[in-house]
mmCIF file of C-alpha atoms in Angstrom:
data_model
loop_
_atom_site.group_PDB
_atom_site.id
_atom_site.type_symbol
_atom_site.label_atom_id
_atom_site.label_comp_id
_atom_site.label_asym_id
_atom_site.label_seq_id
_atom_site.Cartn_x
_atom_site.Cartn_y
_atom_site.Cartn_z
ATOM 1 C CA ASP N 1 -6.977 -9.421 10.970
ATOM 2 C CA ILE N 2 -9.167 -6.355 10.640
ATOM 3 C CA GLN N 3 -11.284 -6.643 7.489
ATOM 4 C CA MET N 4 -11.814 -3.531 5.378
ATOM 5 C CA THR N 5 -14.838 -3.395 3.080
ATOM 6 C CA GLN N 6 -15.170 -0.700 0.467
ATOM 7 C CA SER N 7 -18.300 0.300 -1.401
ATOM 8 C CA PRO N 8 -19.096 0.550 -4.164
ATOM 9 C CA THR N 9 -16.723 -1.730 -6.050
ATOM 10 C CA THR N 10 -17.194 0.294 -9.224
ATOM 11 C CA LEU N 11 -18.521 3.793 -9.618
ATOM 12 C CA SER N 12 -19.463 5.498 -12.899
ATOM 13 C CA ALA N 13 -19.382 9.279 -12.773
ATOM 14 C CA SER N 14 -18.972 12.351 -14.936
ATOM 15 C CA VAL N 15 -16.501 15.207 -14.740
ATOM 16 C CA GLY N 16 -17.751 17.677 -12.162
ATOM 17 C CA ASP N 17 -19.678 15.097 -10.125
ATOM 18 C CA ARG N 18 -19.341 14.803 -6.353
ATOM 19 C CA VAL N 19 -18.129 11.295 -5.568
ATOM 20 C CA THR N 20 -18.161 9.456 -2.239
ATOM 21 C CA ILE N 21 -16.463 6.149 -1.468
ATOM 22 C CA THR N 22 -17.107 4.331 1.802
ATOM 23 C CA CYS N 23 -14.753 2.094 3.765
ATOM 24 C CA ARG N 24 -16.016 0.021 6.679
ATOM 25 C CA ALA N 25 -13.752 -1.709 9.188
ATOM 26 C CA SER N 26 -14.640 -4.926 11.022
ATOM 27 C CA GLN N 27 -13.747 -3.189 14.313
ATOM 28 C CA SER N 28 -12.973 0.338 15.430
ATOM 29 C CA ILE N 29 -9.705 1.660 13.972
ATOM 30 C CA SER N 30 -9.722 5.040 15.748
ATOM 31 C CA TYR N 31 -8.919 7.271 12.740
ATOM 32 C CA TRP N 32 -5.888 5.170 11.737
ATOM 33 C CA LEU N 33 -6.943 5.091 8.102
ATOM 34 C CA ALA N 34 -5.271 6.109 4.852
ATOM 35 C CA TRP N 35 -6.590 6.494 1.313
ATOM 36 C CA TYR N 36 -4.600 5.837 -1.883
ATOM 37 C CA GLN N 37 -5.176 6.438 -5.576
ATOM 38 C CA GLN N 38 -3.800 3.997 -8.128
ATOM 39 C CA LYS N 39 -3.714 4.344 -11.891
ATOM 40 C CA PRO N 40 -3.074 1.388 -14.240
ATOM 41 C CA GLY N 41 0.558 0.287 -14.269
ATOM 42 C CA LYS N 42 1.530 2.737 -11.531
ATOM 43 C CA ALA N 43 2.267 2.525 -7.828
ATOM 44 C CA PRO N 44 -0.406 3.756 -5.421
ATOM 45 C CA LYS N 45 -0.258 7.381 -4.316
ATOM 46 C CA LEU N 46 -1.086 8.525 -0.787
ATOM 47 C CA LEU N 47 -4.015 10.960 -0.665
ATOM 48 C CA ILE N 48 -5.123 11.112 2.967
ATOM 49 C CA TYR N 49 -3.870 9.769 6.301
ATOM 50 C CA LYS N 50 -5.286 9.714 9.816
ATOM 51 C CA ALA N 51 -8.725 9.611 8.205
ATOM 52 C CA SER N 52 -8.880 13.292 7.231
ATOM 53 C CA THR N 53 -5.382 14.781 6.863
ATOM 54 C CA LEU N 54 -4.610 15.696 3.275
ATOM 55 C CA GLU N 55 -1.151 14.671 2.110
ATOM 56 C CA SER N 56 0.993 17.559 0.901
ATOM 57 C CA GLY N 57 0.430 18.349 -2.764
ATOM 58 C CA VAL N 58 -2.920 16.562 -3.018
ATOM 59 C CA PRO N 59 -5.686 18.769 -4.441
ATOM 60 C CA SER N 60 -8.180 20.128 -1.952
ATOM 61 C CA ARG N 61 -11.104 18.565 -3.841
ATOM 62 C CA PHE N 62 -10.161 15.355 -2.006
ATOM 63 C CA SER N 63 -11.342 15.041 1.580
ATOM 64 C CA GLY N 64 -11.707 12.297 4.135
ATOM 65 C CA SER N 65 -13.946 11.859 7.148
ATOM 66 C CA GLY N 66 -15.242 9.272 9.542
ATOM 67 C CA SER N 67 -14.586 7.629 12.859
ATOM 68 C CA GLY N 68 -14.884 4.289 14.565
ATOM 69 C CA THR N 69 -15.610 1.749 11.877
ATOM 70 C CA GLU N 70 -16.930 3.903 9.007
ATOM 71 C CA TYR N 71 -14.935 6.263 6.804
ATOM 72 C CA THR N 72 -15.485 8.136 3.559
ATOM 73 C CA LEU N 73 -13.379 9.595 0.787
ATOM 74 C CA THR N 74 -15.062 12.441 -1.086
ATOM 75 C CA ILE N 75 -14.030 14.069 -4.342
ATOM 76 C CA SER N 76 -15.955 17.341 -4.460
ATOM 77 C CA SER N 77 -15.761 17.866 -8.233
ATOM 78 C CA LEU N 78 -14.415 14.954 -10.250
ATOM 79 C CA GLN N 79 -11.644 15.869 -12.679
ATOM 80 C CA PRO N 80 -10.363 13.858 -15.685
ATOM 81 C CA ASP N 81 -7.185 12.989 -13.759
ATOM 82 C CA ASP N 82 -9.242 11.394 -10.954
ATOM 83 C CA PHE N 83 -10.431 8.359 -12.917
ATOM 84 C CA ALA N 84 -8.543 5.631 -11.090
ATOM 85 C CA THR N 85 -8.888 2.953 -8.414
ATOM 86 C CA TYR N 86 -9.021 4.018 -4.775
ATOM 87 C CA TYR N 87 -8.013 1.938 -1.756
ATOM 88 C CA CYS N 88 -8.438 2.443 1.956
ATOM 89 C CA GLN N 89 -5.902 0.984 4.397
ATOM 90 C CA GLN N 90 -6.055 0.612 8.163
ATOM 91 C CA TYR N 91 -2.973 0.924 10.311
ATOM 92 C CA TYR N 92 -4.593 0.513 13.699
ATOM 93 C CA SER N 93 -3.249 -3.015 14.011
ATOM 94 C CA TYR N 94 0.260 -4.259 13.350
ATOM 95 C CA SER N 95 -1.165 -6.377 10.549
ATOM 96 C CA LYS N 96 -2.214 -3.728 8.034
ATOM 97 C CA THR N 97 -5.033 -4.396 5.633
ATOM 98 C CA PHE N 98 -6.467 -2.768 2.525
ATOM 99 C CA GLY N 99 -9.967 -2.524 1.218
ATOM 100 C CA GLN N 100 -10.637 -4.342 -2.040
ATOM 101 C CA GLY N 101 -10.633 -1.116 -4.049
ATOM 102 C CA THR N 102 -13.156 1.134 -5.780
ATOM 103 C CA LYS N 103 -12.745 1.804 -9.485
ATOM 104 C CA VAL N 104 -13.997 5.224 -10.582
ATOM 105 C CA GLU N 105 -14.946 5.063 -14.252
ATOM 106 C CA ILE N 106 -16.075 7.611 -16.786
ATOM 107 C CA LYS N 107 -19.853 7.616 -17.205
ATOM 108 C CA GLN A 1 13.605 14.226 -3.435
ATOM 109 C CA VAL A 2 12.483 10.989 -1.835
ATOM 110 C CA GLN A 3 12.852 7.998 -4.152
ATOM 111 C CA LEU A 4 12.567 4.249 -3.812
ATOM 112 C CA VAL A 5 14.059 2.408 -6.792
ATOM 113 C CA GLN A 6 13.418 -1.321 -7.062
ATOM 114 C CA SER A 7 15.250 -4.080 -8.898
ATOM 115 C CA GLY A 8 14.054 -5.437 -12.215
ATOM 116 C CA ALA A 9 11.499 -8.039 -13.196
ATOM 117 C CA GLU A 10 12.117 -11.678 -12.319
ATOM 118 C CA VAL A 11 10.899 -14.985 -13.741
ATOM 119 C CA LYS A 12 11.151 -17.930 -11.370
ATOM 120 C CA LYS A 13 10.149 -21.569 -11.349
ATOM 121 C CA PRO A 14 7.832 -22.981 -8.713
ATOM 122 C CA GLY A 15 9.728 -23.793 -5.522
ATOM 123 C CA ALA A 16 12.459 -21.235 -6.171
ATOM 124 C CA SER A 17 13.217 -18.092 -4.176
ATOM 125 C CA VAL A 18 13.292 -14.460 -5.243
ATOM 126 C CA ARG A 19 14.942 -11.429 -3.674
ATOM 127 C CA VAL A 20 13.759 -7.940 -4.559
ATOM 128 C CA SER A 21 15.765 -4.864 -3.629
ATOM 129 C CA CYS A 22 14.587 -1.330 -2.894
ATOM 130 C CA LYS A 23 17.177 1.451 -2.849
ATOM 131 C CA ALA A 24 16.198 4.558 -0.911
ATOM 132 C CA SER A 25 17.402 8.079 -1.568
ATOM 133 C CA GLY A 26 16.446 11.557 -0.408
ATOM 134 C CA PHE A 27 15.904 10.482 3.204
ATOM 135 C CA THR A 28 17.657 8.595 5.973
ATOM 136 C CA LEU A 29 16.496 4.992 5.783
ATOM 137 C CA SER A 30 17.334 4.310 9.431
ATOM 138 C CA SER A 31 14.740 6.900 10.493
ATOM 139 C CA TYR A 32 11.896 5.037 8.843
ATOM 140 C CA GLY A 33 10.409 1.636 8.251
ATOM 141 C CA ILE A 34 9.772 -0.080 4.960
ATOM 142 C CA SER A 35 6.688 -2.120 4.153
ATOM 143 C CA TRP A 36 6.294 -4.500 1.244
ATOM 144 C CA VAL A 37 2.978 -4.721 -0.600
ATOM 145 C CA ARG A 38 2.100 -6.973 -3.509
ATOM 146 C CA GLN A 39 -0.583 -6.909 -6.176
ATOM 147 C CA ALA A 40 -1.534 -9.963 -8.201
ATOM 148 C CA PRO A 41 -2.633 -9.301 -11.797
ATOM 149 C CA GLY A 42 -5.990 -7.511 -11.819
ATOM 150 C CA GLN A 43 -6.284 -7.761 -8.032
ATOM 151 C CA GLY A 44 -6.065 -5.478 -5.022
ATOM 152 C CA LEU A 45 -3.234 -4.614 -2.672
ATOM 153 C CA GLU A 46 -1.897 -7.093 -0.113
ATOM 154 C CA TRP A 47 0.403 -5.993 2.713
ATOM 155 C CA MET A 48 3.244 -8.487 3.238
ATOM 156 C CA GLY A 49 5.188 -7.101 6.155
ATOM 157 C CA TRP A 50 7.226 -4.288 7.699
ATOM 158 C CA ILE A 51 10.810 -3.780 8.758
ATOM 159 C CA SER A 52 12.291 -1.085 10.954
ATOM 160 C CA ALA A 53 15.446 -0.057 9.142
ATOM 161 C CA SER A 54 17.200 1.078 12.320
ATOM 162 C CA ALA A 55 16.672 -2.009 14.424
ATOM 163 C CA ASN A 56 15.872 -4.665 11.838
ATOM 164 C CA ASN A 57 12.670 -5.371 13.721
ATOM 165 C CA THR A 58 10.182 -7.103 11.502
ATOM 166 C CA TYR A 59 6.485 -7.922 11.452
ATOM 167 C CA TYR A 60 5.140 -10.207 8.765
ATOM 168 C CA ALA A 61 1.662 -11.012 7.511
ATOM 169 C CA GLU A 62 0.603 -14.236 9.160
ATOM 170 C CA ASP A 63 0.027 -16.176 5.944
ATOM 171 C CA LEU A 64 3.525 -15.337 4.633
ATOM 172 C CA GLN A 65 5.662 -15.422 7.766
ATOM 173 C CA ASP A 66 7.024 -18.899 7.068
ATOM 174 C CA ARG A 67 8.259 -17.932 3.590
ATOM 175 C CA VAL A 68 9.276 -14.273 3.707
ATOM 176 C CA THR A 69 12.327 -12.477 5.099
ATOM 177 C CA MET A 70 12.827 -8.720 5.054
ATOM 178 C CA THR A 71 16.184 -7.092 5.701
ATOM 179 C CA THR A 72 17.859 -3.732 5.321
ATOM 180 C CA ASP A 73 21.411 -2.547 4.708
ATOM 181 C CA THR A 74 21.644 0.982 6.078
ATOM 182 C CA SER A 75 25.164 1.394 4.674
ATOM 183 C CA THR A 76 23.714 1.274 1.153
ATOM 184 C CA SER A 77 20.211 2.522 2.069
ATOM 185 C CA THR A 78 18.711 -0.600 0.573
ATOM 186 C CA ALA A 79 15.873 -2.818 1.733
ATOM 187 C CA TYR A 80 15.397 -6.398 0.602
ATOM 188 C CA MET A 81 12.490 -8.812 0.488
ATOM 189 C CA GLU A 82 13.078 -12.521 -0.035
ATOM 190 C CA LEU A 83 10.206 -14.895 -0.733
ATOM 191 C CA ARG A 84 10.857 -18.638 -0.716
ATOM 192 C CA GLY A 85 8.940 -21.637 -1.956
ATOM 193 C CA LEU A 86 7.397 -19.693 -4.819
ATOM 194 C CA ARG A 87 4.087 -20.866 -6.245
ATOM 195 C CA SER A 88 1.970 -19.602 -9.119
ATOM 196 C CA GLY A 89 -0.156 -17.564 -6.709
ATOM 197 C CA ASP A 90 2.913 -15.475 -5.863
ATOM 198 C CA THR A 91 2.934 -13.990 -9.375
ATOM 199 C CA ALA A 92 2.456 -10.290 -8.686
ATOM 200 C CA VAL A 93 3.939 -6.832 -8.753
ATOM 201 C CA TYR A 94 5.874 -6.302 -5.529
ATOM 202 C CA TYR A 95 6.167 -2.788 -4.114
ATOM 203 C CA CYS A 96 8.301 -1.369 -1.336
ATOM 204 C CA ALA A 97 6.889 1.652 0.454
ATOM 205 C CA ARG A 98 8.209 4.056 3.064
ATOM 206 C CA ASP A 99 6.484 3.455 6.380
ATOM 207 C CA GLY A 100 6.796 4.731 9.897
ATOM 208 C CA VAL A 101 9.549 3.796 12.304
ATOM 209 C CA ALA A 102 6.880 2.111 14.420
ATOM 210 C CA VAL A 103 5.080 -0.845 12.935
ATOM 211 C CA ALA A 104 1.693 0.834 12.619
ATOM 212 C CA GLY A 105 1.912 3.365 9.802
ATOM 213 C CA TYR A 106 0.865 4.404 6.354
ATOM 214 C CA PHE A 107 2.869 4.561 3.127
ATOM 215 C CA ASP A 108 3.859 7.988 1.844
ATOM 216 C CA TYR A 109 6.328 6.997 -0.881
ATOM 217 C CA TRP A 110 6.341 3.892 -3.070
ATOM 218 C CA GLY A 111 8.815 2.169 -5.339
ATOM 219 C CA GLN A 112 7.959 1.659 -8.981
ATOM 220 C CA GLY A 113 7.155 -2.020 -8.488
ATOM 221 C CA THR A 114 8.870 -5.254 -9.491
ATOM 222 C CA LEU A 115 7.002 -7.906 -11.471
ATOM 223 C CA VAL A 116 7.719 -11.420 -10.249
ATOM 224 C CA THR A 117 6.393 -14.159 -12.496
ATOM 225 C CA VAL A 118 6.286 -17.739 -11.234
ATOM 226 C CA SER A 119 5.962 -20.219 -14.068
ATOM 227 C CA SER A 120 7.257 -23.635 -14.947
#
């Protein structure tokens, strides 16, 4: 299976901060990467697919980039609603895998 | 609007089986796939497998393939996931999610989750 490693595991930030989360794949996944946001007790929500395509209805402060094995999710100006856990997921291989998650906490 | 509505919470004894349902509305199930993802308490997301609703093609995670079966009933727009030989490590919230018609895809809509508790 392709291993996905996110960093950091936890991130403390303030409202208005620029936040970057990194996801590294154990082999090239050729842009086949999605990002999700999950809040406690709720199902994950799709934010970005194909590494950089914003899902409809997702605020433009979220953006994704990367290629090959390294990808990033950036929140340009953190809002109160953005405190949550974020997961990357590769769909290059039939056996899909998630990163371990990054929890964005209030500083 | 697209919705996936799952069946209610279950409590099972070790060794038993559980079947979780996922009723789709707002889209044609046979034009998509459904993946199942689980999340143990306080843990991350684990993909379990995928089913193509139109052809009943399946692809399961290697460590679950001996115990899991995914099916769909297009007449009722419902997907099912059965897990056998339950053990305490299977205690988790189980989600269905809309996936692509091909096996490699991402998940644009999710069910609300079904808590399965395995306890003697």
